[in-house]
Coordinates of C-alpha atoms in Angstrom, one line a residue:
Chain A
M1 CA 100.7 -7.9 -44.4
V2 CA 99.4 -11.2 -43.3
Q3 CA 96.7 -12.9 -45.4
L4 CA 93.9 -14.4 -43.4
T5 CA 91.5 -16.7 -45.1
V6 CA 88.4 -17.8 -43.2
I7 CA 86.6 -20.8 -44.7
T8 CA 83.0 -21.4 -43.5
I9 CA 80.1 -23.5 -44.5
G10 CA 76.7 -22.1 -45.3
A11 CA 75.4 -18.5 -45.3
L12 CA 75.9 -16.1 -42.4
S13 CA 72.6 -15.3 -40.4
S14 CA 71.7 -11.6 -40.5
H15 CA 72.0 -11.2 -36.7
F16 CA 75.7 -11.9 -36.9
K17 CA 76.5 -9.7 -39.9
E18 CA 77.3 -6.6 -37.9
S19 CA 79.7 -8.2 -35.5
V20 CA 81.5 -10.0 -38.3
S21 CA 81.8 -6.7 -40.2
E22 CA 83.1 -5.0 -37.1
Y23 CA 85.8 -7.5 -36.5
E24 CA 86.8 -7.6 -40.1
K25 CA 87.2 -3.9 -40.0
R26 CA 89.3 -4.1 -36.9
L27 CA 91.4 -6.9 -38.3
S28 CA 92.1 -4.9 -41.5
Q29 CA 94.9 -3.0 -39.6
F30 CA 96.8 -6.3 -39.1
C31 CA 95.9 -8.5 -42.1
T32 CA 93.8 -8.8 -45.2
V33 CA 90.7 -10.9 -44.6
N34 CA 89.5 -13.2 -47.4
N35 CA 86.2 -15.0 -46.7
V36 CA 85.5 -18.3 -48.5
N37 CA 82.0 -19.6 -48.1
I38 CA 81.5 -23.3 -49.0
K39 CA 78.1 -24.7 -50.0
E40 CA 76.6 -26.9 -47.2
S41 CA 75.9 -30.5 -48.4
K42 CA 72.2 -31.4 -47.7
I43 CA 71.5 -34.2 -45.2
A44 CA 68.0 -35.7 -45.6
D45 CA 68.1 -37.6 -42.3
E46 CA 70.2 -35.9 -39.5
D47 CA 70.3 -39.1 -37.6
D48 CA 71.9 -41.1 -40.4
R49 CA 75.7 -41.4 -39.8
T50 CA 76.4 -42.5 -43.4
Q51 CA 74.6 -39.5 -44.8
I52 CA 76.5 -37.2 -42.4
E53 CA 79.8 -38.8 -43.3
N54 CA 79.1 -38.4 -47.0
A55 CA 78.1 -34.7 -46.6
L56 CA 81.2 -34.0 -44.5
S57 CA 83.4 -35.7 -47.2
E58 CA 81.9 -33.6 -50.0
E59 CA 82.3 -30.4 -48.0
A60 CA 85.9 -31.4 -47.2
D61 CA 86.8 -31.7 -50.9
R62 CA 85.4 -28.2 -51.5
I63 CA 87.2 -26.9 -48.4
I64 CA 90.6 -28.4 -49.4
S65 CA 90.4 -27.0 -52.9
K66 CA 90.1 -23.5 -51.4
I67 CA 93.0 -23.6 -48.9
P68 CA 95.7 -21.1 -50.1
V69 CA 99.0 -22.9 -50.9
G70 CA 101.5 -22.6 -48.0
A71 CA 99.0 -21.3 -45.5
Y72 CA 99.2 -22.2 -41.8
K73 CA 95.9 -24.1 -41.4
I74 CA 93.9 -24.0 -38.2
A75 CA 90.9 -26.3 -38.0
L76 CA 88.2 -25.8 -35.4
C77 CA 87.4 -29.1 -33.7
V78 CA 85.9 -30.0 -30.3
E79 CA 88.8 -32.5 -29.6
G80 CA 91.5 -29.9 -30.3
E81 CA 93.8 -28.0 -28.0
M82 CA 92.4 -25.3 -25.7
P83 CA 95.0 -22.5 -25.6
D84 CA 94.6 -19.3 -23.6
S85 CA 94.8 -16.0 -25.5
I86 CA 98.5 -15.6 -24.9
K87 CA 99.3 -19.1 -26.2
L88 CA 97.0 -18.5 -29.3
S89 CA 98.8 -15.2 -30.0
E90 CA 102.1 -17.1 -30.0
I91 CA 100.8 -19.6 -32.6
I92 CA 99.5 -16.7 -34.7
R93 CA 102.8 -14.8 -34.4
K94 CA 104.8 -17.9 -35.6
A95 CA 102.4 -18.6 -38.4
S96 CA 102.6 -14.9 -39.5
D97 CA 106.4 -14.9 -39.4
T98 CA 106.9 -18.2 -41.2
S99 CA 104.2 -18.4 -43.7
G100 CA 102.5 -15.0 -43.8
K101 CA 99.2 -16.8 -44.6
I102 CA 96.8 -18.2 -42.1
C103 CA 93.7 -20.2 -43.0
L104 CA 90.9 -20.7 -40.4
I105 CA 88.5 -23.5 -41.2
I106 CA 85.1 -23.7 -39.4
G107 CA 83.0 -26.8 -40.3
S108 CA 79.3 -27.2 -40.4
S109 CA 77.2 -28.1 -37.3
H110 CA 78.4 -31.7 -37.9
G111 CA 82.0 -30.6 -37.7
L112 CA 84.8 -31.3 -40.2
H113 CA 85.8 -34.5 -42.0
D114 CA 89.0 -36.1 -40.9
K115 CA 90.7 -35.5 -44.3
V116 CA 90.5 -31.7 -43.5
K117 CA 91.7 -32.1 -40.0
Q118 CA 94.7 -34.2 -41.1
K119 CA 95.8 -31.4 -43.5
C120 CA 95.8 -28.8 -40.7
N121 CA 98.7 -27.6 -38.7
Y122 CA 96.7 -26.9 -35.5
R123 CA 93.4 -28.1 -34.1
L124 CA 91.7 -25.5 -32.0
S125 CA 89.0 -26.1 -29.5
V126 CA 87.4 -22.9 -28.1
S127 CA 85.0 -24.5 -25.6
R128 CA 83.5 -27.7 -24.4
L129 CA 80.1 -26.0 -25.1
T130 CA 78.7 -26.4 -28.6
F131 CA 78.1 -23.2 -30.5
P132 CA 76.6 -22.6 -34.0
H133 CA 79.3 -22.4 -36.5
Q134 CA 78.2 -18.8 -37.4
L135 CA 78.7 -17.6 -33.8
M136 CA 82.0 -19.5 -33.9
R137 CA 83.0 -17.2 -36.8
V138 CA 82.4 -14.1 -34.6
I139 CA 84.3 -15.8 -31.7
L140 CA 87.3 -16.7 -33.9
L141 CA 87.5 -13.3 -35.5
E142 CA 87.6 -11.8 -32.0
A143 CA 90.2 -14.3 -30.9
L144 CA 92.4 -13.4 -34.0
Y145 CA 91.9 -9.7 -33.4
R146 CA 93.0 -10.2 -29.8
S147 CA 96.0 -12.3 -30.9
F148 CA 97.2 -9.6 -33.4
S149 CA 96.7 -6.9 -30.7
I150 CA 98.8 -8.9 -28.2
I151 CA 101.5 -9.3 -30.9
A152 CA 101.4 -5.6 -31.6
N153 CA 101.5 -4.9 -27.8
K154 CA 98.3 -2.9 -27.9
K155 CA 96.2 -2.3 -24.8
Y156 CA 93.2 -4.4 -26.0
H157 CA 94.0 -7.5 -24.1
K158 CA 93.6 -7.5 -20.3
Chain B
M1 CA 57.8 -19.7 -16.8
V2 CA 61.4 -19.5 -15.7
Q3 CA 62.7 -16.0 -14.9
L4 CA 66.2 -15.3 -16.4
T5 CA 68.1 -12.3 -15.1
V6 CA 71.2 -11.3 -17.0
I7 CA 73.5 -8.9 -15.0
T8 CA 76.2 -7.2 -17.1
I9 CA 78.6 -4.3 -16.6
G10 CA 78.7 -1.3 -19.0
A11 CA 76.7 -0.7 -22.2
L12 CA 76.3 -3.1 -25.1
S13 CA 78.2 -2.2 -28.3
S14 CA 76.0 -1.6 -31.3
H15 CA 77.6 -4.4 -33.3
F16 CA 76.3 -7.0 -30.7
K17 CA 72.8 -5.6 -30.4
E18 CA 71.2 -7.6 -33.2
S19 CA 72.6 -11.0 -32.0
V20 CA 71.5 -10.2 -28.4
S21 CA 68.0 -9.3 -29.6
E22 CA 67.8 -12.4 -31.7
Y23 CA 68.7 -14.7 -28.7
E24 CA 66.4 -12.8 -26.4
K25 CA 63.5 -13.3 -28.9
R26 CA 64.3 -17.1 -29.1
L27 CA 64.6 -17.4 -25.3
S28 CA 61.2 -15.8 -24.8
Q29 CA 59.5 -19.2 -25.6
F30 CA 61.3 -20.7 -22.6
C31 CA 61.7 -17.9 -20.1
T32 CA 61.3 -14.2 -19.4
V33 CA 64.6 -12.3 -19.9
N34 CA 65.3 -9.4 -17.5
N35 CA 68.5 -7.4 -18.3
V36 CA 70.2 -5.5 -15.5
N37 CA 73.0 -3.2 -16.6
I38 CA 75.4 -2.1 -13.9
K39 CA 77.5 1.0 -14.2
E40 CA 81.2 0.3 -14.8
S41 CA 83.5 1.8 -12.1
K42 CA 86.2 3.9 -13.7
I43 CA 89.8 2.9 -13.3
A44 CA 92.3 5.6 -13.9
D45 CA 95.4 3.3 -14.1
E46 CA 94.6 -0.1 -15.6
D47 CA 97.9 -1.5 -14.2
D48 CA 97.1 -0.5 -10.6
R49 CA 95.9 -3.7 -8.8
T50 CA 94.4 -1.6 -5.9
Q51 CA 92.3 0.6 -8.2
I52 CA 91.1 -2.5 -10.0
E53 CA 90.2 -4.3 -6.7
N54 CA 88.3 -1.2 -5.5
A55 CA 86.4 -0.9 -8.8
L56 CA 85.5 -4.6 -8.7
S57 CA 84.3 -4.2 -5.1
E58 CA 82.1 -1.3 -6.0
E59 CA 80.7 -3.1 -9.0
A60 CA 80.1 -6.2 -6.8
D61 CA 78.0 -4.2 -4.3
R62 CA 75.8 -2.9 -7.2
I63 CA 75.6 -6.4 -8.7
I64 CA 74.6 -8.1 -5.4
S65 CA 71.8 -5.6 -4.8
K66 CA 70.3 -6.6 -8.1
I67 CA 70.3 -10.4 -7.7
P68 CA 66.7 -11.6 -7.4
V69 CA 65.9 -13.3 -4.1
G70 CA 66.0 -17.1 -4.3
A71 CA 67.6 -17.1 -7.8
Y72 CA 70.1 -19.8 -8.9
K73 CA 73.2 -17.7 -9.5
I74 CA 75.7 -18.5 -12.2
A75 CA 78.9 -16.4 -12.2
L76 CA 81.1 -16.3 -15.3
C77 CA 84.8 -16.9 -14.2
V78 CA 87.9 -18.1 -15.9
E79 CA 88.6 -20.5 -13.1
G80 CA 85.1 -22.0 -13.1
E81 CA 83.9 -25.4 -14.4
M82 CA 83.9 -26.2 -18.1
P83 CA 80.7 -28.2 -18.8
D84 CA 79.7 -29.4 -22.2
S85 CA 76.2 -28.4 -23.5
I86 CA 74.5 -31.5 -22.1
K87 CA 75.9 -30.9 -18.6
L88 CA 75.0 -27.2 -18.7
S89 CA 71.4 -28.1 -19.7
E90 CA 71.2 -30.4 -16.7
I91 CA 72.3 -27.5 -14.4
I92 CA 69.7 -25.2 -16.0
R93 CA 67.0 -27.9 -15.8
K94 CA 67.6 -28.4 -12.0
A95 CA 67.8 -24.6 -11.4
S96 CA 64.5 -24.2 -13.4
D97 CA 62.8 -26.9 -11.4
T98 CA 64.0 -26.0 -7.9
S99 CA 64.0 -22.2 -8.0
G100 CA 62.4 -21.1 -11.2
K101 CA 64.8 -18.1 -11.2
I102 CA 68.2 -18.1 -12.8
C103 CA 70.6 -15.2 -12.6
L104 CA 73.6 -15.0 -14.9
I105 CA 76.4 -12.6 -13.8
I106 CA 79.0 -11.4 -16.3
G107 CA 81.7 -9.2 -14.9
S108 CA 83.7 -6.4 -16.5
S109 CA 86.9 -7.0 -18.4
H110 CA 88.7 -7.3 -15.0
G111 CA 86.2 -10.1 -14.0
L112 CA 84.2 -10.3 -10.8
H113 CA 85.0 -9.6 -7.2
D114 CA 85.3 -12.6 -4.9
K115 CA 82.3 -11.5 -2.9
V116 CA 80.1 -12.0 -6.0
K117 CA 81.6 -15.4 -6.8
Q118 CA 81.1 -16.6 -3.2
K119 CA 77.4 -15.8 -3.4
C120 CA 77.0 -17.9 -6.6
N121 CA 75.8 -21.5 -6.9
Y122 CA 77.9 -22.2 -10.0
R123 CA 81.0 -20.8 -11.5
L124 CA 81.0 -21.2 -15.2
S125 CA 84.1 -21.0 -17.5
V126 CA 83.3 -21.0 -21.2
S127 CA 86.8 -21.0 -22.7
R128 CA 90.4 -20.6 -21.8
L129 CA 90.5 -17.8 -24.3
T130 CA 89.6 -14.3 -23.1
F131 CA 86.6 -12.6 -24.7
P132 CA 85.1 -9.2 -24.2
H133 CA 82.2 -9.3 -21.7
Q134 CA 79.8 -8.1 -24.4
L135 CA 80.6 -11.0 -26.7
M136 CA 80.3 -13.2 -23.6
R137 CA 76.7 -12.0 -23.3
V138 CA 75.9 -13.3 -26.8
I139 CA 77.8 -16.5 -26.1
L140 CA 75.9 -17.1 -22.8
L141 CA 72.5 -16.3 -24.3
E142 CA 73.2 -18.9 -27.0
A143 CA 74.3 -21.4 -24.4
L144 CA 71.1 -20.8 -22.4
Y145 CA 68.9 -21.1 -25.5
R146 CA 70.7 -24.4 -26.4
S147 CA 70.2 -25.6 -22.8
F148 CA 66.4 -24.9 -22.9
S149 CA 66.2 -26.5 -26.3
I150 CA 67.9 -29.6 -25.0
I151 CA 65.5 -29.7 -22.0
A152 CA 62.5 -29.3 -24.3
N153 CA 63.9 -32.0 -26.5
K154 CA 64.0 -29.8 -29.6
K155 CA 66.1 -30.5 -32.7
Y156 CA 68.4 -27.4 -32.1
H157 CA 71.3 -29.2 -30.5
K158 CA 73.4 -31.5 -32.7

């Protein structure tokens, strides 16, 4: 069974808990889901680029230490590729076949440090719109569930 | 205060209720939120294009009858424009200033009939990925909340 690791920053708000649980339950037929929650680095002044850069760098070190060895790594970034659901399912299928381990990395509201992005196999952009990283977790779990359903040739995707 | 009408097809799954409620509560500082839920037309054979077309046409008639007169109408469609959050907030600001009424229309899993799209002022595409229309409701409420926050110059958007 495929091992899916989802690395996120900061705690999950209560109003997203039910949808995250629901998708984790659905995903359990296709993969094991391992959640890794990274502590968010505090930024005193949200307009200070140096403080943001330092916080992202600290978070990056914590993220990198948690990536499973040999995993196919997908980083969420606004400048990434924008696949449709069929294309994403092909990426997930290949990653499942070759490595058996997939690691999804969702940064904080300031994104991800370049040193994380450079380690990743694929940079994924879901939308040009900005979303809170916690909603992004729900969105990506849905996208992964749809990918596995497409691979399994289930009726879910229309 | 701006009047926001959200037209959706079919019932909301329980695992999205909390996030929808949370965004409706947040939006209440900027607008009134009126939910209109349209009955989904049944399709016996999901692979039959004629049945799908007929169902979409029936749903479209019900949708059109519920659009508030004079509202700025935004239809969610995969072939629509893909604005970033700043651009979307400009669209929402103009619609708020000129009409004071905004109507968001989210179709079923088969999308929206052309006769709905043709009545709309703006066709919005959030992602190339396919999402269930119920998660799309959460996503769009978030996008609207972010738009109003940007217009009000609040700290929410980063």
